[in-house]
mmCIF file of C-alpha atoms in Angstrom:
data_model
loop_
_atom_site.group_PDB
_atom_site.id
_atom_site.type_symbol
_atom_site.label_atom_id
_atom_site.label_comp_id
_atom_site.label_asym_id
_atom_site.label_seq_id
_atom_site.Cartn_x
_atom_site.Cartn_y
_atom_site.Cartn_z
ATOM 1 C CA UNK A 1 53.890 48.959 49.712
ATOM 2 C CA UNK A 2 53.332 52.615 48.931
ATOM 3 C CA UNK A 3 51.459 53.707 45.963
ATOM 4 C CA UNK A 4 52.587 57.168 44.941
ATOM 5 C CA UNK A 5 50.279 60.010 43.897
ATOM 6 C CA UNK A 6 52.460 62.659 42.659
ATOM 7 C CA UNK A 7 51.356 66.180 43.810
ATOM 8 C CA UNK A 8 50.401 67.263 40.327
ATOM 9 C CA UNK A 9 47.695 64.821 40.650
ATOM 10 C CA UNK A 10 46.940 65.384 43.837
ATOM 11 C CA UNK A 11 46.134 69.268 43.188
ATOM 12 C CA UNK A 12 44.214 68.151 40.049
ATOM 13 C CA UNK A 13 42.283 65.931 41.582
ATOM 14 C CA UNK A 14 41.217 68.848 44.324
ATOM 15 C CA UNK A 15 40.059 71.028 41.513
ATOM 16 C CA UNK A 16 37.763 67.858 40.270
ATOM 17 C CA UNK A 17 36.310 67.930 43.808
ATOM 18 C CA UNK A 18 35.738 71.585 43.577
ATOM 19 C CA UNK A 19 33.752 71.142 40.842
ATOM 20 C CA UNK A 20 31.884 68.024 42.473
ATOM 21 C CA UNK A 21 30.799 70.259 45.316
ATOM 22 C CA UNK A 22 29.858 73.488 43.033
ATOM 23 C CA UNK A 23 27.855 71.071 41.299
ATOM 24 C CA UNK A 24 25.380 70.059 43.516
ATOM 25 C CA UNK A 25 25.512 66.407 41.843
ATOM 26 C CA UNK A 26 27.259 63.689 44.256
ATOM 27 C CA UNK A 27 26.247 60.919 42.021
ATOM 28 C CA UNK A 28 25.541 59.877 38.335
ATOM 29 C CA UNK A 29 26.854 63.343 37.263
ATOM 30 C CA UNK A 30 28.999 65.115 35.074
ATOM 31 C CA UNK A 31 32.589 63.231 36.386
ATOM 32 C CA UNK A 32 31.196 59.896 35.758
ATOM 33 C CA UNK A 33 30.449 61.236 32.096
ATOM 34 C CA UNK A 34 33.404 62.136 31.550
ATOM 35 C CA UNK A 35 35.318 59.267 32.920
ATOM 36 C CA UNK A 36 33.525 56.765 31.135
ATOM 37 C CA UNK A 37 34.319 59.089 27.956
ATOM 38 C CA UNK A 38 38.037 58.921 28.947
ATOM 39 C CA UNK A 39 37.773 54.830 29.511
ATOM 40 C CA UNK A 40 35.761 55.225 26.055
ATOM 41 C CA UNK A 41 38.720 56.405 24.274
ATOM 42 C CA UNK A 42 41.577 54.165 25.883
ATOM 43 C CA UNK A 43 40.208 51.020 25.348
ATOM 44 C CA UNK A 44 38.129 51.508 22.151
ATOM 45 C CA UNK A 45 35.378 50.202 23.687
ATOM 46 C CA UNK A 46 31.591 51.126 24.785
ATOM 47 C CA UNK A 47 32.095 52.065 28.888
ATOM 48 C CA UNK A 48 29.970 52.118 31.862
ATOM 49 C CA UNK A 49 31.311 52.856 35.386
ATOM 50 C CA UNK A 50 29.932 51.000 38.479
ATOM 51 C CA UNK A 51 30.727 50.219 42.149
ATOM 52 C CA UNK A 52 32.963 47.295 41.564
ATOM 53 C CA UNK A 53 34.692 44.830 39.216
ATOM 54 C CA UNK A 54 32.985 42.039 40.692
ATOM 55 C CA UNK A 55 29.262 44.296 40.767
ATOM 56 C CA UNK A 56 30.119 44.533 36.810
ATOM 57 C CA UNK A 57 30.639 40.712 36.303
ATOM 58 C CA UNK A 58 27.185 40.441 38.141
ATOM 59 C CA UNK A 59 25.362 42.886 35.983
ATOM 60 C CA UNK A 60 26.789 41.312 32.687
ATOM 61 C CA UNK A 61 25.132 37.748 33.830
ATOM 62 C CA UNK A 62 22.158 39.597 35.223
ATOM 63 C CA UNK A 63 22.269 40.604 31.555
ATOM 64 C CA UNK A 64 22.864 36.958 29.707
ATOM 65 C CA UNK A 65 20.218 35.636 32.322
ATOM 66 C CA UNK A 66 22.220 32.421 33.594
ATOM 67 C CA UNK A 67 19.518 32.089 36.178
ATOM 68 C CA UNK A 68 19.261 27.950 36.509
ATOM 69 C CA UNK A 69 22.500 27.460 33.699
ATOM 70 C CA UNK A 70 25.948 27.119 34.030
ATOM 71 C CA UNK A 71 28.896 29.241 33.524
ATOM 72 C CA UNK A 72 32.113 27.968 33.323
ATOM 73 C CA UNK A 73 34.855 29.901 35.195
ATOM 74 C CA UNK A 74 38.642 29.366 35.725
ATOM 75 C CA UNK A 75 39.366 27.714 39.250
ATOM 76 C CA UNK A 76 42.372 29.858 40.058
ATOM 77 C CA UNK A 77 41.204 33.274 40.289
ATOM 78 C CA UNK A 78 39.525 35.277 43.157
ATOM 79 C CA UNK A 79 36.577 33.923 44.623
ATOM 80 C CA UNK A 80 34.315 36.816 43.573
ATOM 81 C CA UNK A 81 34.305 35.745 40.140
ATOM 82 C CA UNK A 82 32.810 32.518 41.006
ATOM 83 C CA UNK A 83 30.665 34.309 43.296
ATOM 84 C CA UNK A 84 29.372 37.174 40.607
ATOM 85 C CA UNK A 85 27.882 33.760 38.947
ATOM 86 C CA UNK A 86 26.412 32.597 42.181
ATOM 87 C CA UNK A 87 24.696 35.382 42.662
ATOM 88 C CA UNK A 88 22.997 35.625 39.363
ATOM 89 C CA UNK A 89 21.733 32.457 39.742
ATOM 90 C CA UNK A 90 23.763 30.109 37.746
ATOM 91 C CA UNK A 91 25.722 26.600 38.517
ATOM 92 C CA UNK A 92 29.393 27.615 38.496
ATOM 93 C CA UNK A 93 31.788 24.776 36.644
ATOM 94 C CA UNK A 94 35.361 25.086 37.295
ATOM 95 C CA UNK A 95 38.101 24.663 34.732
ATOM 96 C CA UNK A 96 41.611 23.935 34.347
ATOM 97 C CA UNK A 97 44.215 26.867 33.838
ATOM 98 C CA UNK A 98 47.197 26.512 31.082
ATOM 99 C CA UNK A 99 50.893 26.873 32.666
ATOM 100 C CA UNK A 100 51.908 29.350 30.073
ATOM 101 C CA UNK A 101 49.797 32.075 31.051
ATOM 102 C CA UNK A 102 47.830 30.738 34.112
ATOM 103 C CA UNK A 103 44.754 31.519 32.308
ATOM 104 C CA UNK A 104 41.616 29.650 31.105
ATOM 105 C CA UNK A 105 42.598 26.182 29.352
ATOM 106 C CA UNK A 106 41.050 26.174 26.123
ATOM 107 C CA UNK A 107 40.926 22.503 25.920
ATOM 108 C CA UNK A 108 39.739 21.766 29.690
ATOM 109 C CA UNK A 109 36.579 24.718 29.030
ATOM 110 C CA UNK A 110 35.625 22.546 25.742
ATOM 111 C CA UNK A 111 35.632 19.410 27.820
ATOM 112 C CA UNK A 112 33.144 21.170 30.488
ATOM 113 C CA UNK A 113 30.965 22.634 28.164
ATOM 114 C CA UNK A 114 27.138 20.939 28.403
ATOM 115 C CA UNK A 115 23.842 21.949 26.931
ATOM 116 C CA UNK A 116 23.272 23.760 29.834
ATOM 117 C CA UNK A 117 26.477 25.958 29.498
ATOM 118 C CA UNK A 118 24.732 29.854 29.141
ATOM 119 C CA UNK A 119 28.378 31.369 29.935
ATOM 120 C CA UNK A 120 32.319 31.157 30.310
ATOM 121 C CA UNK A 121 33.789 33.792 31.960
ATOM 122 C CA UNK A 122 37.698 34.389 31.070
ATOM 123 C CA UNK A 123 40.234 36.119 33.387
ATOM 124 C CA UNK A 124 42.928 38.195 32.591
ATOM 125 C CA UNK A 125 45.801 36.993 34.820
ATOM 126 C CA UNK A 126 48.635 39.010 35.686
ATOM 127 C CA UNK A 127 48.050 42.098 33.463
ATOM 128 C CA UNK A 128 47.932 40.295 29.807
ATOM 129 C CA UNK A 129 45.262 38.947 27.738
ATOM 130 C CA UNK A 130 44.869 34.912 27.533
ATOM 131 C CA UNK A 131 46.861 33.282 25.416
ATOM 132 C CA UNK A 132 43.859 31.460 23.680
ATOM 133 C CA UNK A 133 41.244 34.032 24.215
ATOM 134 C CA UNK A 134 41.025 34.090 20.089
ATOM 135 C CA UNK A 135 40.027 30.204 20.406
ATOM 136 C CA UNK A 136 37.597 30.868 23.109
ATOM 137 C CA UNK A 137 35.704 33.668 21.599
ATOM 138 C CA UNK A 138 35.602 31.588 17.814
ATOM 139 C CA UNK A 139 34.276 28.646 19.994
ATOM 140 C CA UNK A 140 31.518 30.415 21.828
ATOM 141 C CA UNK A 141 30.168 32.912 18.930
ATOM 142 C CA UNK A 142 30.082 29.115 17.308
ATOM 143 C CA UNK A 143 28.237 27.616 19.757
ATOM 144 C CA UNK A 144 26.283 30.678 20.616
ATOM 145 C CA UNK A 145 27.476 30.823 24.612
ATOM 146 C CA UNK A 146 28.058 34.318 25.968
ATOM 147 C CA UNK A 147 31.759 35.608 26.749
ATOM 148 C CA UNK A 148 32.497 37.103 28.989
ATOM 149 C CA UNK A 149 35.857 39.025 30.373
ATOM 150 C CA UNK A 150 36.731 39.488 33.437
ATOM 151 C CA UNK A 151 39.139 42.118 33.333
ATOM 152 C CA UNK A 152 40.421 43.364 36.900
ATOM 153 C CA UNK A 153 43.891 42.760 36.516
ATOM 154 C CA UNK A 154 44.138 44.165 32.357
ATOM 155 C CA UNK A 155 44.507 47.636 32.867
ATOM 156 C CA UNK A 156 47.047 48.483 29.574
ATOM 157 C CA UNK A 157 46.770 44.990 28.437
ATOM 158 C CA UNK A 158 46.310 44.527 24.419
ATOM 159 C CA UNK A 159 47.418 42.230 21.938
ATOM 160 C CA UNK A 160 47.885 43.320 18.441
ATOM 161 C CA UNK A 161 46.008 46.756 19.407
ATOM 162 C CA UNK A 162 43.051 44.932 20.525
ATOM 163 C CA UNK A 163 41.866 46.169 24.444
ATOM 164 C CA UNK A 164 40.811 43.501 27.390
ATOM 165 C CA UNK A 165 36.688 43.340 27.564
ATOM 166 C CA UNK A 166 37.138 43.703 23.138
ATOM 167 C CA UNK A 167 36.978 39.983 22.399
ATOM 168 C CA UNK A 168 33.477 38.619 23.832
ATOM 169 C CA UNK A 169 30.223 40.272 24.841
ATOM 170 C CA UNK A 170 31.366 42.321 27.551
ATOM 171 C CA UNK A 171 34.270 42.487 30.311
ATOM 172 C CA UNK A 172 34.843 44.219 33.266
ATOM 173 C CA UNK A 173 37.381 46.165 35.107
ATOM 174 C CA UNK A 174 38.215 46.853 38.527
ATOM 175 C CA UNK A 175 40.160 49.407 40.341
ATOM 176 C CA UNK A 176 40.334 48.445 43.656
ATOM 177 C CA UNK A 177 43.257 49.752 46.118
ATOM 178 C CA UNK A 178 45.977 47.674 44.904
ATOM 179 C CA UNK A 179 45.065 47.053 41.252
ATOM 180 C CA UNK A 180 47.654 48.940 38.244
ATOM 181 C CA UNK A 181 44.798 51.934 38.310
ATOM 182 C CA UNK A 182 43.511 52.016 41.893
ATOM 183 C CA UNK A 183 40.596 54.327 42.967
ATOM 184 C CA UNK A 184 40.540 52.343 46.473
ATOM 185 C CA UNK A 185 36.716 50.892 44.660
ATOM 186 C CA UNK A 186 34.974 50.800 41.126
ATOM 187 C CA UNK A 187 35.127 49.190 38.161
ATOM 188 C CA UNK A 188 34.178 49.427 34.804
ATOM 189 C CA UNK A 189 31.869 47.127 32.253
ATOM 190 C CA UNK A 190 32.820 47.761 28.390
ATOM 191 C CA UNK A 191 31.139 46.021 25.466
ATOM 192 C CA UNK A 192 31.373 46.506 21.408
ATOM 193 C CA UNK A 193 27.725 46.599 21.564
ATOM 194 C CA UNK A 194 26.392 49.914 22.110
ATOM 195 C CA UNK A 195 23.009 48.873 23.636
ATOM 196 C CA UNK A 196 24.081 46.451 26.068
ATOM 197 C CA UNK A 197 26.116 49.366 27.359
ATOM 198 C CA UNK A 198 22.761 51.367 27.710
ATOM 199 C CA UNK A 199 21.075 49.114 29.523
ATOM 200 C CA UNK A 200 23.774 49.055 31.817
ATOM 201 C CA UNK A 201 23.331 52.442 32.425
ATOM 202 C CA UNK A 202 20.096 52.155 33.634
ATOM 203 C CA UNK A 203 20.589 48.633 35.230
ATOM 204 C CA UNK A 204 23.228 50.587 37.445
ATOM 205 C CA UNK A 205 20.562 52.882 39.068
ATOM 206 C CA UNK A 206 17.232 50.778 39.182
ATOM 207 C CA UNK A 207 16.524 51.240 35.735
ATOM 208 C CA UNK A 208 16.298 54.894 35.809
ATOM 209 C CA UNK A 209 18.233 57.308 33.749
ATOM 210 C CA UNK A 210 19.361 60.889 33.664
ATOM 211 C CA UNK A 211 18.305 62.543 30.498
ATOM 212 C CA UNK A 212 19.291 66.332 30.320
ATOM 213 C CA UNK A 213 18.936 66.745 33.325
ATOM 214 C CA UNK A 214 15.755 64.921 34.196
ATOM 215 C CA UNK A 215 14.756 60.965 35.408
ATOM 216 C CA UNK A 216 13.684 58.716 33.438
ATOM 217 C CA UNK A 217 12.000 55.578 34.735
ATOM 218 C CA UNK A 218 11.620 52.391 32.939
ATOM 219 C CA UNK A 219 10.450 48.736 34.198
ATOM 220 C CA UNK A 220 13.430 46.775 34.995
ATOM 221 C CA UNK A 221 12.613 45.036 37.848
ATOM 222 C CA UNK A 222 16.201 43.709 37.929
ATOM 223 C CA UNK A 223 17.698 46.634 37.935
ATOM 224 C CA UNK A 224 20.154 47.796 41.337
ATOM 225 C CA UNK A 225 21.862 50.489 42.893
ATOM 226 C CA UNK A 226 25.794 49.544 41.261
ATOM 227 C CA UNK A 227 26.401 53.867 40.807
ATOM 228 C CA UNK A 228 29.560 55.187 41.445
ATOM 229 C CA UNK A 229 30.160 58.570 43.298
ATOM 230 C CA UNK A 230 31.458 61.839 42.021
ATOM 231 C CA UNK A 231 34.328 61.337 43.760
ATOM 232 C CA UNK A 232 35.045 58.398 42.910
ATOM 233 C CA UNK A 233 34.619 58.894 39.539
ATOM 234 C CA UNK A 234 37.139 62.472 39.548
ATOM 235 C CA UNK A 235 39.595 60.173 40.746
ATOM 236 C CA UNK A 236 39.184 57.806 37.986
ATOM 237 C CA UNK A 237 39.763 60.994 35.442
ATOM 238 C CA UNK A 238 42.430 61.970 37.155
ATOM 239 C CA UNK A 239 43.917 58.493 37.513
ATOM 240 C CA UNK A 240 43.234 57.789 33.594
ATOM 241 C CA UNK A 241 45.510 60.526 32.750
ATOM 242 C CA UNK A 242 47.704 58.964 35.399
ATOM 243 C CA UNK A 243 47.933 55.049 33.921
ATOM 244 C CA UNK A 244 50.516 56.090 30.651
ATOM 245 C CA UNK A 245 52.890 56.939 33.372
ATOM 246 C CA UNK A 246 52.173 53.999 35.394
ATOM 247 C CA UNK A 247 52.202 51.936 32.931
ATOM 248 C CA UNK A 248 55.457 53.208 30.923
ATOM 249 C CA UNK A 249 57.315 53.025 33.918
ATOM 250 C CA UNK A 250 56.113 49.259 34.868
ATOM 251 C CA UNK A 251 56.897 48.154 31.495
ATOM 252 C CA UNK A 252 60.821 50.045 31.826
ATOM 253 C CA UNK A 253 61.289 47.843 34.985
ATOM 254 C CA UNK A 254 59.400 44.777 33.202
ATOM 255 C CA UNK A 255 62.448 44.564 30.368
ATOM 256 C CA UNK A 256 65.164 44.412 33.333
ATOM 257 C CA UNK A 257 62.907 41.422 34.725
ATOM 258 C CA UNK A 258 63.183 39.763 31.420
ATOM 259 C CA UNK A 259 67.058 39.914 31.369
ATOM 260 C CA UNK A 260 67.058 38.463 34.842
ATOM 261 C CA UNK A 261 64.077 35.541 34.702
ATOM 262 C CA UNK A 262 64.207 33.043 32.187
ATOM 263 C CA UNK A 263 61.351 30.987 33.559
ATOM 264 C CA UNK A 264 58.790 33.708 33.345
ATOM 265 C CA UNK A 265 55.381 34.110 32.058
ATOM 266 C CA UNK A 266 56.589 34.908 27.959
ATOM 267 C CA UNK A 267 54.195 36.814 25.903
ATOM 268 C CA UNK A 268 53.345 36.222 22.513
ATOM 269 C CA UNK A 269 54.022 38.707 19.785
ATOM 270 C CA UNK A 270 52.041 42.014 19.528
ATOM 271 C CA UNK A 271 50.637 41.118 23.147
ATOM 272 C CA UNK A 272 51.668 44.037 25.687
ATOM 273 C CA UNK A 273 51.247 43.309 29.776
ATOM 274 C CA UNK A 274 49.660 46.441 31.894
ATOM 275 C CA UNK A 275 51.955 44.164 34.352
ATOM 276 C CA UNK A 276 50.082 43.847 37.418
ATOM 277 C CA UNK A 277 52.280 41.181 38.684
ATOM 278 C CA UNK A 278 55.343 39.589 36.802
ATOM 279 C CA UNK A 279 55.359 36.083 37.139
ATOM 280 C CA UNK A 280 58.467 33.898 37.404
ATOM 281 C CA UNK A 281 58.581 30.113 38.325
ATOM 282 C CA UNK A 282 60.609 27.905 40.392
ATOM 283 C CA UNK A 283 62.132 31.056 41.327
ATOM 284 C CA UNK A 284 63.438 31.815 44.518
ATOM 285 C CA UNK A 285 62.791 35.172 45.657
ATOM 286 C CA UNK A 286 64.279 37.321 48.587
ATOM 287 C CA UNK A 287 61.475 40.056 47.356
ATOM 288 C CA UNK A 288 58.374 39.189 45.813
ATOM 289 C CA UNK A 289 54.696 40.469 46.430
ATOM 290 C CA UNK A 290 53.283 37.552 46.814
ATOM 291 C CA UNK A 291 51.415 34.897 44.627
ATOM 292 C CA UNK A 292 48.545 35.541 41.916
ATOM 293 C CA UNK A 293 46.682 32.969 43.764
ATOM 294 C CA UNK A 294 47.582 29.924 46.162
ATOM 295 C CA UNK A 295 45.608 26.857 45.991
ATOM 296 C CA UNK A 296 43.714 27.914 48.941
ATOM 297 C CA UNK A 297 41.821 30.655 46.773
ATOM 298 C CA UNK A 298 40.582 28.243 44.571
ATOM 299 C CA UNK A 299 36.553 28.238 44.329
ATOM 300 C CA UNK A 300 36.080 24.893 44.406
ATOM 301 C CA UNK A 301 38.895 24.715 47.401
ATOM 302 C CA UNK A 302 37.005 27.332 49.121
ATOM 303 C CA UNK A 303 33.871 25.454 48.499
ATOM 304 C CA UNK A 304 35.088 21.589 49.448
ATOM 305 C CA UNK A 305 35.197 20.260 45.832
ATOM 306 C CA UNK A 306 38.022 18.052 45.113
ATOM 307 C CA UNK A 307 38.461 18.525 41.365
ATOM 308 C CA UNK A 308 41.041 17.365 38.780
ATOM 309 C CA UNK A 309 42.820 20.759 37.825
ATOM 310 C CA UNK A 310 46.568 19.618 37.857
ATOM 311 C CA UNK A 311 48.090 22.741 35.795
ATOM 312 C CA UNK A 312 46.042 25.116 38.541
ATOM 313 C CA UNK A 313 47.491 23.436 41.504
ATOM 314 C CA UNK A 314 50.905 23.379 39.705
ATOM 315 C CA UNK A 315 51.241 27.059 39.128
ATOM 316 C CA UNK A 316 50.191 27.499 43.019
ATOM 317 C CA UNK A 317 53.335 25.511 43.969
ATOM 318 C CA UNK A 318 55.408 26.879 41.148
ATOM 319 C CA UNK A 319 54.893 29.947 40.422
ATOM 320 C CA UNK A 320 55.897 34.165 42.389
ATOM 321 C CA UNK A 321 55.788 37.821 41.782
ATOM 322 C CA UNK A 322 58.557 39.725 41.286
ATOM 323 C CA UNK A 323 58.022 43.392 43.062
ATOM 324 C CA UNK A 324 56.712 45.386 39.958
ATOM 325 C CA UNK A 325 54.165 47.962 41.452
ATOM 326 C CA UNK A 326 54.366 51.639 40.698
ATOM 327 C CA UNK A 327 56.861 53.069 43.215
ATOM 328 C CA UNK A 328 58.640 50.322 43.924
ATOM 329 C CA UNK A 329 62.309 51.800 45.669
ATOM 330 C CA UNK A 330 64.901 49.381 43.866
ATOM 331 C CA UNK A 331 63.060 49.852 40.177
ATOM 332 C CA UNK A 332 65.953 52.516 39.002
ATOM 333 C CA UNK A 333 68.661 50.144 39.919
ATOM 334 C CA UNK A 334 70.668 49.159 36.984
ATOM 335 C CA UNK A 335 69.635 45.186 35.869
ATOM 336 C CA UNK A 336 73.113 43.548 37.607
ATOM 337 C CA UNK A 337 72.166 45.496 40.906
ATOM 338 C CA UNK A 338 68.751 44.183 40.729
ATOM 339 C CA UNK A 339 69.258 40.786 39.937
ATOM 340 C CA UNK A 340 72.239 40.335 42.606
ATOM 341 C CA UNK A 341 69.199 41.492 45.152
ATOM 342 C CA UNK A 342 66.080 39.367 43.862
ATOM 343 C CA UNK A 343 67.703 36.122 43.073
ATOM 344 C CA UNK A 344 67.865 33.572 45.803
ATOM 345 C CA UNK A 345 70.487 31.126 44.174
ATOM 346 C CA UNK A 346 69.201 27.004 45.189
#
């Protein structure tokens, strides 16, 4: 797989660096300003670059304080969202996905919810929002549990005009190598509130801040080092101003896939897909890129829990990717040529 940088971005991106190195500021400078500002403005929402996606989940429960609670999480997503929760102290409960969109079961996260429960985290499967993320939210401003998103595969996703990391307290993105907007590492934590935003500012550097040029120390004693670089963070401008293109031209090849898969992942109205994978099941394929997740990825799997999650392991077994990353060769073939090379007929 080859993930193109045009050269137009590639020479913008060297005049970033220019800048990085006339500046004399490597770190929490002027080009993570301005990228948050540009993540500000695309998904509506409050932004705060760190290290990772998974560094971001951390620092939102650092910020709930699940220390000694639960959080529920989905059992078929990566391991380091089960891990964020670890990590921050918290007993991790494992829930049941739906088939539909392969995210978080409403019905199965009611049925783990205790007194104990401090937080569920949601993920974003595939590139779209959950299906029942509107139930989710109603149920834990209701019952007064925190919300959080976990947003590393949502980059473009929206439903109704409404961003990823918009419906709880806070979400977080990542842009790791192979994600829709990759910077190779980072992610991003974005919240309606303001203030939570602010103190992850200074959460992200050991509870110090930059003020006009000058640090600013206050007592956080939980406070880390999650910065991201200069670099880093040029790339992410550049790459921002990047993502319409990517994303335009994986939702061109995303209508062909719909002409050709009927058993696909179907999205409800006003809901648009950044498309990091396009999912198909009980579909041969002679190209794919592989699953979301096999069974084998599952936390509790990973940490020797037999559990009773029957639409999770059924989307493992029935479910593949159709090629859809940015550059993909075959993507200008017309929809006849494509399906005739894709389908593997049973």
């Amino acid at each position: 797989m080859v993930l193109p940088f045009e050269k137009e971005y590639r020479e913008r991106y060297y005049k970033l660096l220019d800048e990085v190195f006339e500046s004399n500021f490597w770190s929490d400078g002027k080009m993570t300003r301005v990228f948050e500002e540009k993540f500000e403005e695309f998904t509506g929402l409050h932004s705060c670059a760190v290290t990772s996606g998974g560094a971001g989940l951390l620092s939102i429960l650092e910020y709930v304080d699940v220390r000694g609670k639960e959080v529920i999480v989905p059992a078929n997503t990566f391991w380091a969202t089960a891990q964020a929760a670890k990590k921050a102290g918290a007993k991790v409960v494992y829930a049941d996905c739906n088939r539909e969109d392969l995210c978080m079961s409403f019905q199965d996260m009611v049925s783990k919810v205790t007194p104990e429960t401090k937080a569920v985290i949601v993920v974003h499967i595939g590139g779209h929002i959950a299906f029942e993320i509107e139930k989710i939210a109603k149920f834990c401003e209701e019952h007064k549990i925190a919300l959080i998103e976990d947003c590393a595969h949502a980059h473009g996703a929206s439903w109704n005009g409404r961003t990823a990391g918009s419906y709880g307290l806070a979400g977080s993105y990542s842009f790791y190598a192979t994600k829709t907007m990759p910077l190779g590492e980072g992610g991003m934590i974005v919240s309606r509130d303001k203030e939570l935003i602010s103190w992850m500012k200074k959460f992200r550097n050991y509870g110090k801040e930059v003020l006009n040029g000058n640090i600013v120390t206050y007592p956080m004693k939980e406070g880390f080092n999650y910065r991201i670089n200069e670099f880093t963070a040029a790339l992410g401008i550049v790459q921002m101003e990047h993502l319409p293109v990517i994303l335009e031209w994986k939702r061109r090849l995303a209508q062909k896939f719909d002409r050709i898969f009927e058993r696909r992942v179907i999205l409800p109205e006003g809901m648009q897909s950044g498309y990091y994978k396009y999912i198909v099941f009980d579909q041969e394929l002679s190209e794919q890129t592989g699953k979301v997740f096999n069974d084998t990825d599952f936390g509790n799997e990973i940490e020797g829990i037999k559990l009773e999650l029957p639409n999770s392991y059924w989307v493992a077994a029935h479910h593949k990717c159709a090629p859809i990353y940015y550059g993909w060769e075959k993507a200008e073939l017309s929809v006849e040529e494509i399906r005739d090379i894709l389908l593997v007929e049973r």
